[in-house]
GROMACS .gro file of C-alpha atoms in nm:
model
  477
    1MET     CA    1  -1.283  -1.617  -0.205
    2LYS     CA    2  -1.019  -1.847  -0.067
    3SER     CA    3  -0.963  -1.831   0.305
    4ARG     CA    4  -0.662  -1.630   0.409
    5PRO     CA    5  -0.472  -1.746   0.716
    6THR     CA    6  -0.417  -1.528   1.019
    7ARG     CA    7  -0.107  -1.564   1.233
    8ALA     CA    8  -0.096  -1.590   1.610
    9ALA     CA    9  -0.244  -1.286   1.778
   10LEU     CA   10  -0.140  -1.296   2.143
   11LEU     CA   11   0.079  -1.571   2.284
   12GLN     CA   12   0.098  -1.627   2.658
   13PRO     CA   13   0.283  -1.948   2.747
   14ARG     CA   14   0.101  -2.174   2.990
   15ARG     CA   15   0.229  -2.210   3.342
   16GLY     CA   16   0.435  -2.512   3.426
   17GLY     CA   17   0.696  -2.713   3.242
   18PRO     CA   18   0.702  -2.831   2.883
   19SER     CA   19   0.467  -3.111   2.783
   20GLU     CA   20   0.704  -3.239   2.513
   21SER     CA   21   1.078  -3.264   2.480
   22ASN     CA   22   1.286  -2.992   2.321
   23ARG     CA   23   1.499  -3.255   2.155
   24GLY     CA   24   1.544  -3.200   1.782
   25LEU     CA   25   1.410  -2.843   1.770
   26TYR     CA   26   1.735  -2.665   1.680
   27PHE     CA   27   1.586  -2.320   1.729
   28ASN     CA   28   1.812  -2.016   1.708
   29THR     CA   29   2.119  -2.219   1.606
   30GLY     CA   30   2.119  -2.155   1.233
   31ASN     CA   31   1.980  -2.506   1.174
   32GLY     CA   32   1.613  -2.418   1.195
   33PRO     CA   33   1.382  -2.126   1.266
   34THR     CA   34   1.546  -1.824   1.422
   35LEU     CA   35   1.304  -1.640   1.650
   36GLN     CA   36   1.409  -1.284   1.726
   37PRO     CA   37   1.275  -1.078   2.018
   38VAL     CA   38   1.156  -0.732   1.906
   39ASP     CA   39   1.105  -0.443   2.146
   40ILE     CA   40   0.767  -0.297   2.048
   41GLY     CA   41   0.765  -0.024   2.314
   42HIS     CA   42   0.491  -0.190   2.517
   43ARG     CA   43   0.476  -0.196   2.895
   44ASP     CA   44   0.405  -0.569   2.924
   45TYR     CA   45   0.475  -0.739   2.592
   46VAL     CA   46   0.765  -0.803   2.358
   47GLY     CA   47   0.741  -0.929   2.000
   48LEU     CA   48   0.885  -1.259   1.886
   49VAL     CA   49   0.940  -1.288   1.511
   50ASP     CA   50   1.075  -1.545   1.269
   51PRO     CA   51   1.210  -1.310   0.997
   52ASP     CA   52   1.206  -1.580   0.729
   53THR     CA   53   0.837  -1.673   0.754
   54ALA     CA   54   0.691  -1.352   0.905
   55PHE     CA   55   0.555  -1.562   1.193
   56TRP     CA   56   0.510  -1.343   1.497
   57SER     CA   57   0.382  -1.364   1.850
   58LEU     CA   58   0.349  -1.138   2.150
   59ILE     CA   59   0.495  -1.265   2.475
   60ARG     CA   60   0.476  -1.121   2.822
   61LYS     CA   61   0.819  -0.985   2.905
   62ASP     CA   62   0.850  -1.196   3.218
   63LYS     CA   63   0.773  -1.510   3.013
   64LEU     CA   64   1.011  -1.453   2.724
   65GLY     CA   65   1.281  -1.685   2.855
   66SER     CA   66   1.044  -1.975   2.906
   67ALA     CA   67   0.874  -1.910   2.572
   68LEU     CA   68   1.209  -1.956   2.397
   69THR     CA   69   1.302  -2.269   2.588
   70ASP     CA   70   0.983  -2.456   2.685
   71GLY     CA   71   0.879  -2.725   2.442
   72PRO     CA   72   0.507  -2.669   2.365
   73LEU     CA   73   0.532  -2.330   2.197
   74LEU     CA   74   0.838  -2.421   1.993
   75LEU     CA   75   0.700  -2.759   1.895
   76ALA     CA   76   0.366  -2.610   1.793
   77TYR     CA   77   0.534  -2.351   1.575
   78ARG     CA   78   0.778  -2.602   1.426
   79ARG     CA   79   0.485  -2.812   1.306
   80ARG     CA   80   0.351  -2.511   1.112
   81ALA     CA   81   0.676  -2.342   1.011
   82ALA     CA   82   0.695  -2.510   0.669
   83VAL     CA   83   0.336  -2.406   0.595
   84PHE     CA   84   0.412  -2.045   0.688
   85ALA     CA   85   0.726  -2.051   0.474
   86LYS     CA   86   0.525  -2.181   0.176
   87GLU     CA   87   0.262  -1.908   0.224
   88MET     CA   88   0.528  -1.641   0.225
   89GLU     CA   89   0.695  -1.792  -0.081
   90THR     CA   90   0.364  -1.783  -0.270
   91LEU     CA   91   0.290  -1.428  -0.163
   92ARG     CA   92   0.635  -1.308  -0.267
   93PHE     CA   93   0.693  -1.507  -0.586
   94GLY     CA   94   0.371  -1.680  -0.691
   95LEU     CA   95   0.135  -1.392  -0.775
   96ARG     CA   96   0.007  -1.301  -1.118
   97PRO     CA   97  -0.095  -0.950  -1.223
   98SER     CA   98  -0.459  -0.868  -1.160
   99ALA     CA   99  -0.451  -0.488  -1.191
  100VAL     CA  100  -0.325  -0.223  -1.431
  101TYR     CA  101  -0.245   0.142  -1.363
  102PHE     CA  102  -0.354   0.292  -1.692
  103ASN     CA  103  -0.248   0.644  -1.795
  104PRO     CA  104  -0.491   0.759  -2.069
  105THR     CA  105  -0.294   1.081  -2.106
  106ASP     CA  106   0.055   1.211  -2.037
  107ARG     CA  107  -0.077   1.554  -1.957
  108CYS     CA  108  -0.172   1.721  -1.632
  109ASN     CA  109  -0.320   2.060  -1.551
  110LEU     CA  110  -0.114   2.073  -1.230
  111ASN     CA  111   0.256   2.105  -1.154
  112CYS     CA  112   0.280   1.936  -0.814
  113THR     CA  113   0.618   1.963  -0.644
  114TYR     CA  114   0.668   1.590  -0.592
  115CYS     CA  115   0.520   1.449  -0.915
  116TYR     CA  116   0.711   1.148  -1.047
  117ILE     CA  117   0.614   1.215  -1.411
  118PRO     CA  118   0.859   1.446  -1.594
  119ALA     CA  119   0.734   1.801  -1.651
  120THR     CA  120   0.793   1.775  -2.027
  121MET     CA  121   0.546   1.486  -2.047
  122ARG     CA  122   0.288   1.661  -1.832
  123ARG     CA  123   0.308   1.980  -2.040
  124GLY     CA  124   0.330   1.844  -2.393
  125GLY     CA  125   0.252   1.474  -2.384
  126ILE     CA  126  -0.018   1.292  -2.577
  127HIS     CA  127  -0.375   1.182  -2.512
  128MET     CA  128  -0.453   0.822  -2.598
  129SER     CA  129  -0.730   0.831  -2.856
  130ARG     CA  130  -1.068   0.678  -2.782
  131GLU     CA  131  -1.013   0.403  -3.038
  132ARG     CA  132  -0.666   0.323  -2.909
  133LEU     CA  133  -0.784   0.318  -2.546
  134ILE     CA  134  -1.064   0.076  -2.632
  135GLY     CA  135  -0.814  -0.134  -2.825
  136ALA     CA  136  -0.582  -0.141  -2.523
  137LEU     CA  137  -0.863  -0.255  -2.293
  138ALA     CA  138  -0.949  -0.531  -2.542
  139ILE     CA  139  -0.588  -0.654  -2.533
  140LEU     CA  140  -0.590  -0.651  -2.152
  141LYS     CA  141  -0.926  -0.830  -2.141
  142ASP     CA  142  -0.796  -1.111  -2.362
  143TYR     CA  143  -0.478  -1.142  -2.158
  144PHE     CA  144  -0.648  -1.163  -1.819
  145ALA     CA  145  -0.897  -1.417  -1.956
  146THR     CA  146  -0.604  -1.658  -1.992
  147THR     CA  147  -0.431  -1.588  -1.659
  148LEU     CA  148  -0.699  -1.531  -1.393
  149PRO     CA  149  -0.961  -1.774  -1.262
  150ARG     CA  150  -1.289  -1.772  -1.446
  151GLY     CA  151  -1.523  -1.505  -1.312
  152THR     CA  152  -1.242  -1.292  -1.167
  153LYS     CA  153  -1.258  -0.927  -1.265
  154PRO     CA  154  -0.917  -0.761  -1.294
  155GLN     CA  155  -0.891  -0.396  -1.196
  156ILE     CA  156  -0.812  -0.102  -1.422
  157ILE     CA  157  -0.717   0.219  -1.241
  158PHE     CA  158  -0.711   0.523  -1.467
  159HIS     CA  159  -0.417   0.710  -1.331
  160GLY     CA  160  -0.203   1.005  -1.413
  161ALA     CA  161  -0.103   1.262  -1.493
  162GLU     CA  162  -0.473   1.370  -1.490
  163PRO     CA  163  -0.702   1.111  -1.654
  164LEU     CA  164  -1.007   1.339  -1.668
  165LEU     CA  165  -0.829   1.559  -1.921
  166ASN     CA  166  -0.912   1.269  -2.156
  167HIS     CA  167  -1.248   1.190  -2.000
  168GLU     CA  168  -1.435   1.116  -2.325
  169ALA     CA  169  -1.204   0.824  -2.406
  170VAL     CA  170  -1.196   0.708  -2.043
  171PHE     CA  171  -1.575   0.712  -2.007
  172ALA     CA  172  -1.620   0.529  -2.337
  173GLY     CA  173  -1.382   0.258  -2.218
  174ILE     CA  174  -1.563   0.221  -1.887
  175ASP     CA  175  -1.900   0.184  -2.057
  176GLN     CA  176  -1.774  -0.071  -2.307
  177PHE     CA  177  -1.576  -0.289  -2.066
  178ARG     CA  178  -1.738  -0.259  -1.722
  179LYS     CA  179  -1.867  -0.615  -1.758
  180TYR     CA  180  -1.506  -0.737  -1.763
  181PHE     CA  181  -1.314  -0.500  -1.532
  182ARG     CA  182  -1.348  -0.328  -1.198
  183PHE     CA  183  -1.268   0.034  -1.273
  184GLY     CA  184  -1.112   0.302  -1.058
  185ILE     CA  185  -0.988   0.653  -1.124
  186GLN     CA  186  -0.728   0.862  -0.942
  187THR     CA  187  -0.785   1.231  -1.009
  188ASN     CA  188  -0.667   1.565  -0.877
  189GLY     CA  189  -1.034   1.663  -0.851
  190THR     CA  190  -1.022   1.982  -1.055
  191LEU     CA  191  -1.237   1.835  -1.336
  192LEU     CA  192  -1.463   1.626  -1.116
  193ASP     CA  193  -1.781   1.820  -1.186
  194ASP     CA  194  -2.141   1.706  -1.133
  195ASP     CA  195  -2.161   1.527  -1.469
  196ALA     CA  196  -1.837   1.337  -1.407
  197ILE     CA  197  -1.944   1.240  -1.056
  198GLU     CA  198  -2.282   1.120  -1.184
  199PHE     CA  199  -2.116   0.909  -1.453
  200LEU     CA  200  -1.860   0.750  -1.221
  201THR     CA  201  -2.084   0.687  -0.921
  202SER     CA  202  -2.369   0.546  -1.130
  203ARG     CA  203  -2.127   0.286  -1.264
  204GLY     CA  204  -1.967   0.200  -0.932
  205VAL     CA  205  -1.623   0.332  -1.025
  206SER     CA  206  -1.391   0.376  -0.727
  207ILE     CA  207  -1.268   0.734  -0.700
  208GLY     CA  208  -0.947   0.861  -0.545
  209LEU     CA  209  -0.871   1.229  -0.494
  210SER     CA  210  -0.567   1.409  -0.360
  211LEU     CA  211  -0.555   1.681  -0.096
  212ASP     CA  212  -0.249   1.765   0.112
  213ALA     CA  213  -0.386   1.990   0.386
  214GLU     CA  214  -0.699   2.110   0.562
  215VAL     CA  215  -0.636   2.474   0.466
  216GLU     CA  216  -0.565   2.627   0.127
  217ALA     CA  217  -0.243   2.806   0.221
  218ILE     CA  218  -0.069   2.477   0.304
  219ALA     CA  219  -0.236   2.263   0.038
  220ARG     CA  220  -0.120   2.490  -0.245
  221ARG     CA  221   0.246   2.466  -0.144
  222THR     CA  222   0.274   2.121  -0.301
  223ARG     CA  223  -0.036   2.086  -0.524
  224LYS     CA  224  -0.073   2.379  -0.762
  225THR     CA  225  -0.141   2.480  -1.119
  226TRP     CA  226   0.132   2.561  -1.370
  227GLY     CA  227   0.075   2.925  -1.283
  228GLY     CA  228   0.113   2.861  -0.910
  229GLY     CA  229  -0.258   2.880  -0.825
  230GLY     CA  230  -0.426   2.657  -0.569
  231ILE     CA  231  -0.697   2.396  -0.626
  232TYR     CA  232  -0.806   2.343  -0.265
  233HIS     CA  233  -1.164   2.472  -0.299
  234LYS     CA  234  -1.237   2.265  -0.611
  235VAL     CA  235  -1.122   1.947  -0.439
  236VAL     CA  236  -1.320   2.018  -0.123
  237ARG     CA  237  -1.635   2.082  -0.327
  238ALA     CA  238  -1.585   1.747  -0.501
  239LEU     CA  239  -1.541   1.575  -0.165
  240GLU     CA  240  -1.860   1.731  -0.034
  241ARG     CA  241  -2.051   1.605  -0.340
  242LEU     CA  242  -1.910   1.255  -0.287
  243ARG     CA  243  -2.028   1.237   0.075
  244GLY     CA  244  -2.215   0.910   0.121
  245TYR     CA  245  -2.065   0.735  -0.181
  246PRO     CA  246  -1.913   0.414  -0.042
  247ASP     CA  247  -1.617   0.377  -0.276
  248TYR     CA  248  -1.399   0.685  -0.265
  249SER     CA  249  -1.087   0.787  -0.078
  250VAL     CA  250  -0.838   1.069  -0.039
  251ILE     CA  251  -0.460   1.060  -0.069
  252CYS     CA  252  -0.266   1.304   0.143
  253THR     CA  253   0.101   1.301   0.050
  254VAL     CA  254   0.302   1.372   0.365
  255THR     CA  255   0.585   1.619   0.314
  256ARG     CA  256   0.784   1.867   0.518
  257GLU     CA  257   0.510   2.120   0.438
  258ASN     CA  258   0.225   1.936   0.611
  259VAL     CA  259   0.375   1.675   0.842
  260ARG     CA  260   0.307   1.875   1.159
  261ARG     CA  261  -0.057   1.920   1.058
  262LEU     CA  262  -0.149   1.552   1.023
  263THR     CA  263  -0.378   1.549   1.327
  264ARG     CA  264  -0.568   1.852   1.194
  265ILE     CA  265  -0.586   1.689   0.850
  266VAL     CA  266  -0.737   1.378   1.008
  267ASP     CA  267  -0.995   1.595   1.187
  268PHE     CA  268  -1.083   1.763   0.858
  269PHE     CA  269  -1.118   1.438   0.664
  270HIS     CA  270  -1.329   1.283   0.938
  271GLY     CA  271  -1.553   1.590   0.944
  272LEU     CA  272  -1.616   1.545   0.571
  273GLU     CA  273  -1.716   1.183   0.645
  274ILE     CA  274  -1.444   1.048   0.418
  275PRO     CA  275  -1.440   0.670   0.476
  276THR     CA  276  -1.079   0.600   0.379
  277CYS     CA  277  -0.766   0.807   0.335
  278MET     CA  278  -0.401   0.741   0.272
  279LEU     CA  279  -0.136   0.937   0.457
  280ASN     CA  280   0.135   0.855   0.207
  281PRO     CA  281   0.496   0.934   0.290
  282LEU     CA  282   0.609   1.103  -0.030
  283ARG     CA  283   0.808   0.897  -0.275
  284CYS     CA  284   1.151   1.047  -0.330
  285THR     CA  285   1.195   0.914  -0.682
  286ARG     CA  286   1.228   1.264  -0.829
  287GLU     CA  287   1.461   1.534  -0.710
  288GLY     CA  288   1.174   1.775  -0.650
  289ALA     CA  289   1.029   1.545  -0.387
  290ARG     CA  290   1.359   1.509  -0.201
  291GLY     CA  291   1.365   1.880  -0.130
  292ILE     CA  292   1.048   1.853   0.082
  293LYS     CA  293   1.126   1.526   0.257
  294PRO     CA  294   1.074   1.536   0.635
  295GLY     CA  295   1.303   1.343   0.866
  296ASP     CA  296   1.207   0.999   0.992
  297ARG     CA  297   1.179   1.103   1.356
  298GLU     CA  298   0.960   1.400   1.273
  299MET     CA  299   0.745   1.191   1.039
  300SER     CA  300   0.697   0.915   1.296
  301ARG     CA  301   0.604   1.152   1.574
  302TYR     CA  302   0.327   1.329   1.388
  303TYR     CA  303   0.214   1.025   1.192
  304LEU     CA  304   0.152   0.817   1.505
  305GLN     CA  305  -0.027   1.110   1.664
  306ALA     CA  306  -0.257   1.118   1.361
  307LEU     CA  307  -0.328   0.745   1.397
  308ASP     CA  308  -0.409   0.798   1.764
  309ARG     CA  309  -0.645   1.074   1.658
  310THR     CA  310  -0.839   0.845   1.422
  311ASN     CA  311  -0.899   0.616   1.718
  312GLU     CA  312  -1.014   0.903   1.939
  313LEU     CA  313  -1.260   1.017   1.671
  314TYR     CA  314  -1.390   0.663   1.625
  315ARG     CA  315  -1.448   0.621   1.999
  316ARG     CA  316  -1.625   0.955   2.015
  317THR     CA  317  -1.846   0.923   1.704
  318GLY     CA  318  -1.862   0.554   1.617
  319ARG     CA  319  -1.742   0.639   1.265
  320LYS     CA  320  -1.406   0.524   1.133
  321LEU     CA  321  -1.157   0.703   0.915
  322VAL     CA  322  -0.936   0.419   0.797
  323VAL     CA  323  -0.579   0.517   0.707
  324ALA     CA  324  -0.542   0.263   0.430
  325ASN     CA  325  -0.164   0.239   0.403
  326PHE     CA  326  -0.126   0.184   0.778
  327ALA     CA  327  -0.423  -0.054   0.780
  328ASN     CA  328  -0.243  -0.253   0.512
  329THR     CA  329   0.065  -0.280   0.735
  330LEU     CA  330  -0.156  -0.401   1.018
  331ILE     CA  331  -0.328  -0.659   0.798
  332GLY     CA  332   0.010  -0.765   0.660
  333ILE     CA  333   0.097  -0.869   1.016
  334LEU     CA  334  -0.237  -1.023   1.109
  335ALA     CA  335  -0.307  -1.200   0.779
  336PRO     CA  336  -0.030  -1.160   0.520
  337GLN     CA  337  -0.230  -1.292   0.226
  338ALA     CA  338  -0.518  -1.053   0.296
  339ARG     CA  339  -0.318  -0.735   0.239
  340ARG     CA  340  -0.471  -0.499  -0.017
  341LEU     CA  341  -0.164  -0.301  -0.121
  342MET     CA  342   0.163  -0.450  -0.235
  343CYS     CA  343   0.423  -0.184  -0.164
  344ASP     CA  344   0.520  -0.328   0.176
  345ILE     CA  345   0.629  -0.674   0.063
  346SER     CA  346   0.944  -0.781  -0.116
  347PRO     CA  347   0.950  -0.808  -0.409
  348CYS     CA  348   0.686  -0.535  -0.429
  349GLY     CA  349   0.377  -0.567  -0.645
  350GLY     CA  350   0.531  -0.382  -0.939
  351GLY     CA  351   0.542  -0.622  -1.234
  352ARG     CA  352   0.403  -0.903  -1.018
  353SER     CA  353   0.051  -0.815  -0.904
  354PHE     CA  354   0.011  -0.509  -1.125
  355PHE     CA  355   0.182  -0.313  -1.400
  356ALA     CA  356   0.147   0.031  -1.556
  357VAL     CA  357   0.063   0.140  -1.910
  358SER     CA  358   0.147   0.488  -2.040
  359ALA     CA  359  -0.053   0.693  -2.289
  360ARG     CA  360   0.172   0.557  -2.567
  361GLY     CA  361   0.111   0.200  -2.457
  362ASP     CA  362   0.457   0.165  -2.303
  363MET     CA  363   0.461  -0.079  -2.012
  364PHE     CA  364   0.637  -0.025  -1.680
  365PRO     CA  365   0.638  -0.233  -1.359
  366CYS     CA  366   0.472   0.057  -1.173
  367SER     CA  367   0.358   0.414  -1.244
  368GLU     CA  368   0.650   0.536  -1.034
  369PHE     CA  369   0.882   0.427  -1.317
  370ILE     CA  370   0.704   0.614  -1.597
  371GLY     CA  371   0.960   0.850  -1.747
  372LEU     CA  372   1.251   0.620  -1.656
  373GLU     CA  373   1.316   0.459  -1.995
  374LYS     CA  374   1.543   0.185  -1.862
  375PHE     CA  375   1.239   0.039  -1.684
  376MET     CA  376   1.019   0.031  -1.995
  377GLY     CA  377   0.972  -0.339  -2.071
  378GLY     CA  378   0.779  -0.316  -2.397
  379ASN     CA  379   0.465  -0.178  -2.554
  380LEU     CA  380   0.112  -0.308  -2.507
  381PHE     CA  381   0.028  -0.270  -2.876
  382ARG     CA  382   0.348  -0.423  -3.004
  383ASP     CA  383   0.466  -0.686  -2.755
  384GLY     CA  384   0.309  -0.979  -2.578
  385ILE     CA  385   0.224  -0.898  -2.216
  386ALA     CA  386   0.377  -1.224  -2.093
  387ASP     CA  387   0.703  -1.137  -2.268
  388VAL     CA  388   0.708  -0.787  -2.117
  389LEU     CA  389   0.658  -0.930  -1.767
  390GLU     CA  390   0.973  -1.139  -1.820
  391SER     CA  391   1.178  -0.857  -1.973
  392ALA     CA  392   1.505  -0.742  -1.822
  393ALA     CA  393   1.345  -0.408  -1.735
  394PHE     CA  394   1.071  -0.576  -1.531
  395ARG     CA  395   1.307  -0.829  -1.373
  396ARG     CA  396   1.511  -0.542  -1.226
  397VAL     CA  397   1.206  -0.479  -1.008
  398THR     CA  398   1.056  -0.825  -0.962
  399GLU     CA  399   1.391  -0.974  -0.856
  400ARG     CA  400   1.464  -0.708  -0.594
  401LYS     CA  401   1.454  -0.886  -0.256
  402VAL     CA  402   1.516  -0.770   0.099
  403GLU     CA  403   1.761  -1.057   0.141
  404ASP     CA  404   1.994  -0.875  -0.100
  405ILE     CA  405   1.971  -0.536   0.071
  406ASP     CA  406   2.182  -0.428   0.365
  407PRO     CA  407   2.069  -0.375   0.642
  408CYS     CA  408   1.728  -0.521   0.547
  409CYS     CA  409   1.872  -0.871   0.525
  410ARG     CA  410   1.936  -0.858   0.900
  411CYS     CA  411   1.602  -0.699   0.998
  412ALA     CA  412   1.349  -0.900   1.197
  413VAL     CA  413   1.051  -0.724   1.036
  414ARG     CA  414   1.173  -0.729   0.678
  415HIS     CA  415   0.861  -0.907   0.549
  416PHE     CA  416   0.628  -0.656   0.716
  417CYS     CA  417   0.805  -0.361   0.551
  418GLY     CA  418   0.949  -0.487   0.222
  419ALA     CA  419   1.210  -0.208   0.190
  420PRO     CA  420   1.001   0.017  -0.032
  421CYS     CA  421   1.022   0.159  -0.291
  422PRO     CA  422   1.243   0.022  -0.572
  423ALA     CA  423   1.203   0.332  -0.790
  424GLU     CA  424   1.289   0.549  -0.492
  425ALA     CA  425   1.586   0.333  -0.394
  426HIS     CA  426   1.721   0.334  -0.748
  427GLU     CA  427   1.684   0.706  -0.814
  428MET     CA  428   1.751   0.840  -0.463
  429ASN     CA  429   2.011   0.598  -0.329
  430GLY     CA  430   2.173   0.466  -0.644
  431GLY     CA  431   2.059   0.110  -0.699
  432MET     CA  432   1.807  -0.168  -0.651
  433ARG     CA  433   2.004  -0.319  -0.365
  434ARG     CA  434   1.962  -0.006  -0.158
  435ILE     CA  435   1.701   0.100   0.093
  436GLY     CA  436   1.442   0.362   0.007
  437ALA     CA  437   1.339   0.652   0.229
  438PHE     CA  438   1.177   0.639   0.575
  439CYS     CA  439   1.321   0.309   0.702
  440GLU     CA  440   1.275   0.421   1.065
  441LEU     CA  441   0.917   0.530   0.996
  442TYR     CA  442   0.822   0.183   0.876
  443GLU     CA  443   0.984   0.026   1.181
  444ASP     CA  444   0.779   0.255   1.403
  445HIS     CA  445   0.461   0.164   1.211
  446ILE     CA  446   0.524  -0.203   1.278
  447ARG     CA  447   0.594  -0.151   1.647
  448TYR     CA  448   0.281   0.061   1.677
  449ALA     CA  449   0.076  -0.207   1.500
  450LEU     CA  450   0.204  -0.477   1.736
  451ARG     CA  451   0.119  -0.259   2.036
  452LEU     CA  452  -0.236  -0.225   1.907
  453ILE     CA  453  -0.261  -0.602   1.872
  454ALA     CA  454  -0.121  -0.655   2.223
  455ASP     CA  455  -0.391  -0.425   2.360
  456GLY     CA  456  -0.670  -0.576   2.147
  457ARG     CA  457  -0.734  -0.244   1.967
  458GLU     CA  458  -0.648  -0.335   1.608
  459ASP     CA  459  -1.005  -0.350   1.474
  460ALA     CA  460  -1.054   0.023   1.534
  461PHE     CA  461  -0.794   0.089   1.263
  462LEU     CA  462  -0.925  -0.157   1.003
  463TRP     CA  463  -1.214  -0.177   0.762
  464ASP     CA  464  -1.525  -0.341   0.904
  465ASP     CA  465  -1.536  -0.716   0.835
  466TRP     CA  466  -1.179  -0.709   0.706
  467ASP     CA  467  -1.134  -1.063   0.839
  468ALA     CA  468  -1.460  -1.209   0.704
  469ASP     CA  469  -1.270  -1.438   0.466
  470THR     CA  470  -0.982  -1.535   0.695
  471THR     CA  471  -0.915  -1.837   0.911
  472THR     CA  472  -0.685  -1.871   1.208
  473SER     CA  473  -0.393  -2.094   1.115
  474PHE     CA  474  -0.201  -2.074   1.444
  475LYS     CA  475  -0.306  -1.990   1.798
  476TRP     CA  476  -0.136  -2.037   2.131
  477GLU     CA  477  -0.274  -1.952   2.472
   0.00000   0.00000   0.00000
């Protein structure tokens, strides 16, 4: 794997005067890098960010003036600024798809409040036949063989709706193509019985489940059957059977119904020895989700308390519960090219690092757009993938940039946040050049992450050996 550069971690300007002249630097004048101080809520440190390159540093508050005027720091950064700008350009505009969110069925046995797939599709949609699913994987295999480096395995995530409703076709596809793809499956857990678990774990398939609370009464408010029944006990039984499997995770969608329980949810997940979870702020693409949206302030308060709790549990037990979406924000600061998720960069990963395929073969930039016909770029069985990626429908997403969004264009941390999510912005706020939901929450995440780095506590929130393939590209002491 190629090395992935890490940015400066903690910058403390040396005592004494500059060792080189400031002449020719042109910092903060509009004719060169513009470094912006950012209050991160820390007792001793303030952030310093170049919004254009995502370069950052942490400066002692009493040294900020000298850091912005003394020569050595500015000269050292200026020498690397073009490299950082090129890295960011590649990350934002130079990626090729390497993953597909694949819906093998339109149908779902649940009627979750915030689902982004229309109810008519989930009730009466189609299953993709076994033959057609295998044909689709063959098309994807041939495509990726021409676009990815030799030996690279692209990822197929069977997604939903509920993919295990069509498990015979899904399992046949996994068995036939596991030599060529890394497979994952995102399931609601209701059909994850012993046979399914045995099949998936014996083949190293990554498994994602969803659970929105630590008690049934809260969990069933948002995740329920068409008849209004709960599924809590089925999901918990599946989680207990998965204990010890290294490649599974749980998504908890954070809504008004469970936001105040996040610390208790973290306790529950940690007690089940779940290695990784996602505390996902709900996407407000559909109207049903907007009705259970918590406010930013409330979300930030309880979310950061939950992150604190993961650290307390780690210190007490030596066992981590990594909150993957926050960990990705943290890695996006420490080593931008090492991030694992692509929602918090602009343009987002939709149509660039991944795309979605529906049960009919229709192609969308991201699963969040399934059901929004204006974002359907073509059909896997009818159109060339390369042509679909360049379609007007896909370009609506891949050309959405924070520089075109107000107030994001003036935000110092715009490349750590990415103004997610384009589907949410379009459907909730009326256009691609609009912000999504939870702008203040993402700001608070970034400040919290920088405080962790200032205190040297970031590793407690990250996967072990997350930086094994990184190199330090800038350091100042």
